[in-house]
Amino acid sequence: MGSELPARDHILRQLTDHLDDDTLRRIFPDQHPAAIRDLLLGRQPTTAVNRATAAPTARSATAGKAAAACRLFTDGASRGNPGQAGAGAVLLGEQGEELATCSVYLGTCTNNVAEYKALLVGLEEAQRKGCGQLAIFLDSELIVRQVQGRYKVKNETLLPLFRQVKERLDRFDTWSIAHVPRAQNARADQLANQGIDRQNG
């Protein structure tokens, strides 16, 4: 006799935790992955991404043109925790071309603060370049899950940075955020470390 099936809520939570953004986008191409996760968990979706019904948001400088689809990779580096830190971001266009890079010295902060500040730097650059549709990639699973709404932000230092990120995300037509292995984020990591090295040079 087979073992008893797990509870429905447990199954839904496991699916929510293990289905990545790319898989959800393939299954539900007109919806944002975070909205699908909210529905699976019985929460009111916090990210409206069906462009036919989404509420108007602040537009970029390219309003009236077709919104550019961009990919953003960001990384924060801290030598010590806290320690001297840097932020790196690389913005790619629709064909994978490099649209912009950012390398910034952040002073002394924790690694998680550096990760958030790197994301803010990248979002600012993406808006400046007129990206309307933005796919964001970080190797910090904590930051990704906090922005997705899967983890609550409990650290009082991170909370204002989290709010700034959410406010800037509202300026894009659509956005998604996903975790990638560190090896796939090497360019942003290199830029973050260059920020520290430049200060120490």
PDB file of C-alpha atoms in Angstrom:
ATOM      1  CA  MET A   1       0.000   0.000   0.000  1.00  0.00           C
ATOM      2  CA  GLY A   2       1.416   3.402  -1.007  1.00  0.00           C
ATOM      3  CA  SER A   3       2.235   6.113   1.491  1.00  0.00           C
ATOM      4  CA  GLU A   4      -0.350   8.762   2.272  1.00  0.00           C
ATOM      5  CA  LEU A   5      -0.343  11.782  -0.030  1.00  0.00           C
ATOM      6  CA  PRO A   6       0.874  15.056   1.500  1.00  0.00           C
ATOM      7  CA  ALA A   7      -1.640  17.792   2.269  1.00  0.00           C
ATOM      8  CA  ARG A   8      -2.739  20.079  -0.577  1.00  0.00           C
ATOM      9  CA  ASP A   9      -1.210  23.161   1.069  1.00  0.00           C
ATOM     10  CA  HIS A  10       2.126  21.367   1.402  1.00  0.00           C
ATOM     11  CA  ILE A  11       2.075  20.402  -2.293  1.00  0.00           C
ATOM     12  CA  LEU A  12       1.292  23.972  -3.348  1.00  0.00           C
ATOM     13  CA  ARG A  13       4.049  25.387  -1.154  1.00  0.00           C
ATOM     14  CA  GLN A  14       6.588  22.928  -2.554  1.00  0.00           C
ATOM     15  CA  LEU A  15       5.562  23.788  -6.120  1.00  0.00           C
ATOM     16  CA  THR A  16       5.848  27.490  -5.296  1.00  0.00           C
ATOM     17  CA  ASP A  17       9.355  27.058  -3.880  1.00  0.00           C
ATOM     18  CA  HIS A  18      10.695  24.864  -6.695  1.00  0.00           C
ATOM     19  CA  LEU A  19       9.174  26.271  -9.886  1.00  0.00           C
ATOM     20  CA  ASP A  20      11.587  28.906 -11.171  1.00  0.00           C
ATOM     21  CA  ASP A  21      10.557  32.101 -12.947  1.00  0.00           C
ATOM     22  CA  ASP A  22      11.427  30.795 -16.423  1.00  0.00           C
ATOM     23  CA  THR A  23       9.182  27.740 -15.974  1.00  0.00           C
ATOM     24  CA  LEU A  24       6.281  29.862 -14.725  1.00  0.00           C
ATOM     25  CA  ARG A  25       6.704  32.278 -17.645  1.00  0.00           C
ATOM     26  CA  ARG A  26       6.539  29.363 -20.112  1.00  0.00           C
ATOM     27  CA  ILE A  27       3.352  28.010 -18.506  1.00  0.00           C
ATOM     28  CA  PHE A  28       1.709  31.423 -17.976  1.00  0.00           C
ATOM     29  CA  PRO A  29       3.277  33.768 -20.572  1.00  0.00           C
ATOM     30  CA  ASP A  30       0.887  36.665 -19.837  1.00  0.00           C
ATOM     31  CA  GLN A  31       1.410  36.684 -16.081  1.00  0.00           C
ATOM     32  CA  HIS A  32       4.230  37.647 -13.728  1.00  0.00           C
ATOM     33  CA  PRO A  33       5.814  34.701 -11.856  1.00  0.00           C
ATOM     34  CA  ALA A  34       5.376  36.480  -8.499  1.00  0.00           C
ATOM     35  CA  ALA A  35       1.638  36.857  -9.155  1.00  0.00           C
ATOM     36  CA  ILE A  36       1.332  33.123  -9.897  1.00  0.00           C
ATOM     37  CA  ARG A  37       3.184  32.303  -6.661  1.00  0.00           C
ATOM     38  CA  ASP A  38       0.841  34.563  -4.707  1.00  0.00           C
ATOM     39  CA  LEU A  39      -2.171  32.740  -6.169  1.00  0.00           C
ATOM     40  CA  LEU A  40      -0.691  29.313  -5.368  1.00  0.00           C
ATOM     41  CA  LEU A  41      -0.213  30.402  -1.767  1.00  0.00           C
ATOM     42  CA  GLY A  42      -3.708  31.879  -1.517  1.00  0.00           C
ATOM     43  CA  ARG A  43      -2.479  35.477  -1.299  1.00  0.00           C
ATOM     44  CA  GLN A  44      -3.740  38.524  -3.140  1.00  0.00           C
ATOM     45  CA  PRO A  45      -1.304  39.043  -6.062  1.00  0.00           C
ATOM     46  CA  THR A  46       0.929  42.040  -5.376  1.00  0.00           C
ATOM     47  CA  THR A  47       2.469  42.315  -8.846  1.00  0.00           C
ATOM     48  CA  ALA A  48       0.106  43.046 -11.729  1.00  0.00           C
ATOM     49  CA  VAL A  49       1.796  42.131 -14.980  1.00  0.00           C
ATOM     50  CA  ASN A  50      -0.951  41.354 -17.443  1.00  0.00           C
ATOM     51  CA  ARG A  51      -0.244  44.381 -19.602  1.00  0.00           C
ATOM     52  CA  ALA A  52      -3.796  44.581 -20.883  1.00  0.00           C
ATOM     53  CA  THR A  53      -5.146  45.109 -17.365  1.00  0.00           C
ATOM     54  CA  ALA A  54      -2.234  46.448 -15.345  1.00  0.00           C
ATOM     55  CA  ALA A  55      -2.636  49.848 -13.766  1.00  0.00           C
ATOM     56  CA  PRO A  56      -0.639  52.624 -15.429  1.00  0.00           C
ATOM     57  CA  THR A  57       2.835  53.185 -13.997  1.00  0.00           C
ATOM     58  CA  ALA A  58       5.441  55.880 -14.470  1.00  0.00           C
ATOM     59  CA  ARG A  59       6.887  55.507 -17.959  1.00  0.00           C
ATOM     60  CA  SER A  60      10.452  55.771 -19.079  1.00  0.00           C
ATOM     61  CA  ALA A  61      11.821  58.345 -21.477  1.00  0.00           C
ATOM     62  CA  THR A  62      10.786  56.087 -24.375  1.00  0.00           C
ATOM     63  CA  ALA A  63       7.038  56.441 -23.695  1.00  0.00           C
ATOM     64  CA  GLY A  64       5.115  56.096 -26.948  1.00  0.00           C
ATOM     65  CA  LYS A  65       7.670  53.661 -28.372  1.00  0.00           C
ATOM     66  CA  ALA A  66       7.712  49.889 -28.016  1.00  0.00           C
ATOM     67  CA  ALA A  67       9.075  49.104 -24.575  1.00  0.00           C
ATOM     68  CA  ALA A  68      12.601  47.695 -24.727  1.00  0.00           C
ATOM     69  CA  ALA A  69      13.119  44.272 -23.173  1.00  0.00           C
ATOM     70  CA  CYS A  70      16.310  44.178 -21.101  1.00  0.00           C
ATOM     71  CA  ARG A  71      18.142  41.848 -18.767  1.00  0.00           C
ATOM     72  CA  LEU A  72      19.867  43.166 -15.661  1.00  0.00           C
ATOM     73  CA  PHE A  73      22.536  41.338 -13.653  1.00  0.00           C
ATOM     74  CA  THR A  74      23.621  42.904 -10.355  1.00  0.00           C
ATOM     75  CA  ASP A  75      25.942  41.938  -7.537  1.00  0.00           C
ATOM     76  CA  GLY A  76      27.183  43.421  -4.293  1.00  0.00           C
ATOM     77  CA  ALA A  77      30.593  42.547  -2.857  1.00  0.00           C
ATOM     78  CA  SER A  78      31.766  43.149   0.705  1.00  0.00           C
ATOM     79  CA  ARG A  79      35.258  42.311   1.932  1.00  0.00           C
ATOM     80  CA  GLY A  80      34.270  41.581   5.487  1.00  0.00           C
ATOM     81  CA  ASN A  81      30.726  41.624   6.814  1.00  0.00           C
ATOM     82  CA  PRO A  82      30.560  44.545   7.271  1.00  0.00           C
ATOM     83  CA  GLY A  83      33.544  45.626   5.218  1.00  0.00           C
ATOM     84  CA  GLN A  84      34.571  47.700   2.235  1.00  0.00           C
ATOM     85  CA  ALA A  85      31.920  47.112  -0.391  1.00  0.00           C
ATOM     86  CA  GLY A  86      31.174  47.675  -4.041  1.00  0.00           C
ATOM     87  CA  ALA A  87      28.210  47.390  -6.389  1.00  0.00           C
ATOM     88  CA  GLY A  88      28.249  46.040  -9.920  1.00  0.00           C
ATOM     89  CA  ALA A  89      25.557  45.939 -12.583  1.00  0.00           C
ATOM     90  CA  VAL A  90      25.456  44.967 -16.237  1.00  0.00           C
ATOM     91  CA  LEU A  91      22.483  45.725 -18.478  1.00  0.00           C
ATOM     92  CA  LEU A  92      21.890  43.665 -21.612  1.00  0.00           C
ATOM     93  CA  GLY A  93      19.638  44.429 -24.572  1.00  0.00           C
ATOM     94  CA  GLU A  94      17.256  42.152 -26.456  1.00  0.00           C
ATOM     95  CA  GLN A  95      20.056  40.575 -28.507  1.00  0.00           C
ATOM     96  CA  GLY A  96      22.325  40.112 -25.493  1.00  0.00           C
ATOM     97  CA  GLU A  97      24.378  43.203 -26.285  1.00  0.00           C
ATOM     98  CA  GLU A  98      25.867  45.114 -23.366  1.00  0.00           C
ATOM     99  CA  LEU A  99      23.946  48.383 -22.996  1.00  0.00           C
ATOM    100  CA  ALA A 100      25.609  49.658 -19.835  1.00  0.00           C
ATOM    101  CA  THR A 101      27.812  48.686 -16.924  1.00  0.00           C
ATOM    102  CA  CYS A 102      28.096  50.208 -13.461  1.00  0.00           C
ATOM    103  CA  SER A 103      30.888  49.855 -10.913  1.00  0.00           C
ATOM    104  CA  VAL A 104      30.452  51.779  -7.646  1.00  0.00           C
ATOM    105  CA  TYR A 105      32.341  51.979  -4.360  1.00  0.00           C
ATOM    106  CA  LEU A 106      29.856  51.834  -1.465  1.00  0.00           C
ATOM    107  CA  GLY A 107      32.043  52.445   1.564  1.00  0.00           C
ATOM    108  CA  THR A 108      31.648  50.104   4.530  1.00  0.00           C
ATOM    109  CA  CYS A 109      28.494  47.983   4.703  1.00  0.00           C
ATOM    110  CA  THR A 110      27.276  44.398   4.968  1.00  0.00           C
ATOM    111  CA  ASN A 111      27.035  42.078   1.993  1.00  0.00           C
ATOM    112  CA  ASN A 112      23.224  42.183   1.977  1.00  0.00           C
ATOM    113  CA  VAL A 113      23.203  45.995   1.987  1.00  0.00           C
ATOM    114  CA  ALA A 114      25.678  45.899  -0.908  1.00  0.00           C
ATOM    115  CA  GLU A 115      23.386  43.520  -2.811  1.00  0.00           C
ATOM    116  CA  TYR A 116      20.413  45.863  -2.409  1.00  0.00           C
ATOM    117  CA  LYS A 117      22.440  48.947  -3.362  1.00  0.00           C
ATOM    118  CA  ALA A 118      23.750  47.164  -6.454  1.00  0.00           C
ATOM    119  CA  LEU A 119      20.178  46.352  -7.466  1.00  0.00           C
ATOM    120  CA  LEU A 120      19.176  49.994  -6.992  1.00  0.00           C
ATOM    121  CA  VAL A 121      22.116  51.152  -9.136  1.00  0.00           C
ATOM    122  CA  GLY A 122      21.120  48.693 -11.857  1.00  0.00           C
ATOM    123  CA  LEU A 123      17.439  49.679 -11.777  1.00  0.00           C
ATOM    124  CA  GLU A 124      18.351  53.345 -12.120  1.00  0.00           C
ATOM    125  CA  GLU A 125      20.506  52.554 -15.157  1.00  0.00           C
ATOM    126  CA  ALA A 126      17.793  50.366 -16.708  1.00  0.00           C
ATOM    127  CA  GLN A 127      15.280  53.181 -16.418  1.00  0.00           C
ATOM    128  CA  ARG A 128      17.768  55.669 -17.861  1.00  0.00           C
ATOM    129  CA  LYS A 129      18.287  53.385 -20.861  1.00  0.00           C
ATOM    130  CA  GLY A 130      14.530  53.160 -21.473  1.00  0.00           C
ATOM    131  CA  CYS A 131      13.950  49.528 -20.531  1.00  0.00           C
ATOM    132  CA  GLY A 132      10.227  48.858 -20.209  1.00  0.00           C
ATOM    133  CA  GLN A 133      10.378  45.098 -19.696  1.00  0.00           C
ATOM    134  CA  LEU A 134      13.079  44.028 -17.273  1.00  0.00           C
ATOM    135  CA  ALA A 135      14.310  40.578 -16.260  1.00  0.00           C
ATOM    136  CA  ILE A 136      16.597  40.826 -13.220  1.00  0.00           C
ATOM    137  CA  PHE A 137      19.130  38.233 -12.098  1.00  0.00           C
ATOM    138  CA  LEU A 138      21.039  38.057  -8.792  1.00  0.00           C
ATOM    139  CA  ASP A 139      23.076  35.351  -7.091  1.00  0.00           C
ATOM    140  CA  SER A 140      21.709  36.407  -3.686  1.00  0.00           C
ATOM    141  CA  GLU A 141      18.808  34.056  -3.016  1.00  0.00           C
ATOM    142  CA  LEU A 142      17.803  36.067   0.068  1.00  0.00           C
ATOM    143  CA  ILE A 143      17.365  39.339  -1.841  1.00  0.00           C
ATOM    144  CA  VAL A 144      15.553  37.615  -4.719  1.00  0.00           C
ATOM    145  CA  ARG A 145      13.049  35.944  -2.411  1.00  0.00           C
ATOM    146  CA  GLN A 146      12.485  39.120  -0.435  1.00  0.00           C
ATOM    147  CA  VAL A 147      11.715  41.090  -3.605  1.00  0.00           C
ATOM    148  CA  GLN A 148       9.456  38.265  -4.798  1.00  0.00           C
ATOM    149  CA  GLY A 149       7.549  38.514  -1.518  1.00  0.00           C
ATOM    150  CA  ARG A 150       8.439  34.959  -0.512  1.00  0.00           C
ATOM    151  CA  TYR A 151      10.585  36.097   2.437  1.00  0.00           C
ATOM    152  CA  LYS A 152       9.647  38.921   4.801  1.00  0.00           C
ATOM    153  CA  VAL A 153      12.232  41.676   5.291  1.00  0.00           C
ATOM    154  CA  LYS A 154      12.916  41.629   9.033  1.00  0.00           C
ATOM    155  CA  ASN A 155      16.231  43.476   9.114  1.00  0.00           C
ATOM    156  CA  GLU A 156      15.613  47.170   9.844  1.00  0.00           C
ATOM    157  CA  THR A 157      18.667  48.224   7.822  1.00  0.00           C
ATOM    158  CA  LEU A 158      17.443  46.390   4.721  1.00  0.00           C
ATOM    159  CA  LEU A 159      13.815  47.514   4.954  1.00  0.00           C
ATOM    160  CA  PRO A 160      14.247  51.045   3.501  1.00  0.00           C
ATOM    161  CA  LEU A 161      16.415  49.634   0.692  1.00  0.00           C
ATOM    162  CA  PHE A 162      13.750  47.022  -0.045  1.00  0.00           C
ATOM    163  CA  ARG A 163      11.104  49.755  -0.238  1.00  0.00           C
ATOM    164  CA  GLN A 164      13.263  51.791  -2.628  1.00  0.00           C
ATOM    165  CA  VAL A 165      13.654  48.734  -4.857  1.00  0.00           C
ATOM    166  CA  LYS A 166       9.892  48.123  -4.941  1.00  0.00           C
ATOM    167  CA  GLU A 167       9.230  51.782  -5.747  1.00  0.00           C
ATOM    168  CA  ARG A 168      11.679  51.705  -8.650  1.00  0.00           C
ATOM    169  CA  LEU A 169      10.282  48.429  -9.965  1.00  0.00           C
ATOM    170  CA  ASP A 170       6.869  50.106 -10.243  1.00  0.00           C
ATOM    171  CA  ARG A 171       8.334  52.371 -12.926  1.00  0.00           C
ATOM    172  CA  PHE A 172       8.711  49.466 -15.373  1.00  0.00           C
ATOM    173  CA  ASP A 173       5.907  48.042 -17.518  1.00  0.00           C
ATOM    174  CA  THR A 174       6.806  44.489 -16.468  1.00  0.00           C
ATOM    175  CA  TRP A 175       9.570  42.960 -14.415  1.00  0.00           C
ATOM    176  CA  SER A 176      10.730  39.641 -13.034  1.00  0.00           C
ATOM    177  CA  ILE A 177      13.532  38.658 -10.692  1.00  0.00           C
ATOM    178  CA  ALA A 178      15.305  35.324 -10.455  1.00  0.00           C
ATOM    179  CA  HIS A 179      18.204  33.702  -8.646  1.00  0.00           C
ATOM    180  CA  VAL A 180      21.178  32.525 -10.712  1.00  0.00           C
ATOM    181  CA  PRO A 181      24.330  30.652  -9.672  1.00  0.00           C
ATOM    182  CA  ARG A 182      27.346  32.849  -8.950  1.00  0.00           C
ATOM    183  CA  ALA A 183      29.068  31.541 -12.092  1.00  0.00           C
ATOM    184  CA  GLN A 184      26.306  33.055 -14.222  1.00  0.00           C
ATOM    185  CA  ASN A 185      26.748  36.420 -12.500  1.00  0.00           C
ATOM    186  CA  ALA A 186      30.506  36.717 -12.958  1.00  0.00           C
ATOM    187  CA  ARG A 187      30.431  39.987 -14.925  1.00  0.00           C
ATOM    188  CA  ALA A 188      28.442  41.848 -12.235  1.00  0.00           C
ATOM    189  CA  ASP A 189      30.680  40.350  -9.533  1.00  0.00           C
ATOM    190  CA  GLN A 190      33.750  41.573 -11.416  1.00  0.00           C
ATOM    191  CA  LEU A 191      32.290  45.084 -11.619  1.00  0.00           C
ATOM    192  CA  ALA A 192      31.445  45.092  -7.890  1.00  0.00           C
ATOM    193  CA  ASN A 193      35.015  44.162  -6.998  1.00  0.00           C
ATOM    194  CA  GLN A 194      36.353  46.769  -9.392  1.00  0.00           C
ATOM    195  CA  GLY A 195      34.433  49.349  -7.377  1.00  0.00           C
ATOM    196  CA  ILE A 196      36.316  48.328  -4.237  1.00  0.00           C
ATOM    197  CA  ASP A 197      39.663  48.077  -6.028  1.00  0.00           C
ATOM    198  CA  ARG A 198      39.282  51.523  -7.544  1.00  0.00           C
ATOM    199  CA  GLN A 199      38.860  53.024  -4.073  1.00  0.00           C
ATOM    200  CA  ASN A 200      41.882  51.135  -2.757  1.00  0.00           C
ATOM    201  CA  GLY A 201      44.054  51.824  -5.818  1.00  0.00           C
TER     202      GLY A 201
END
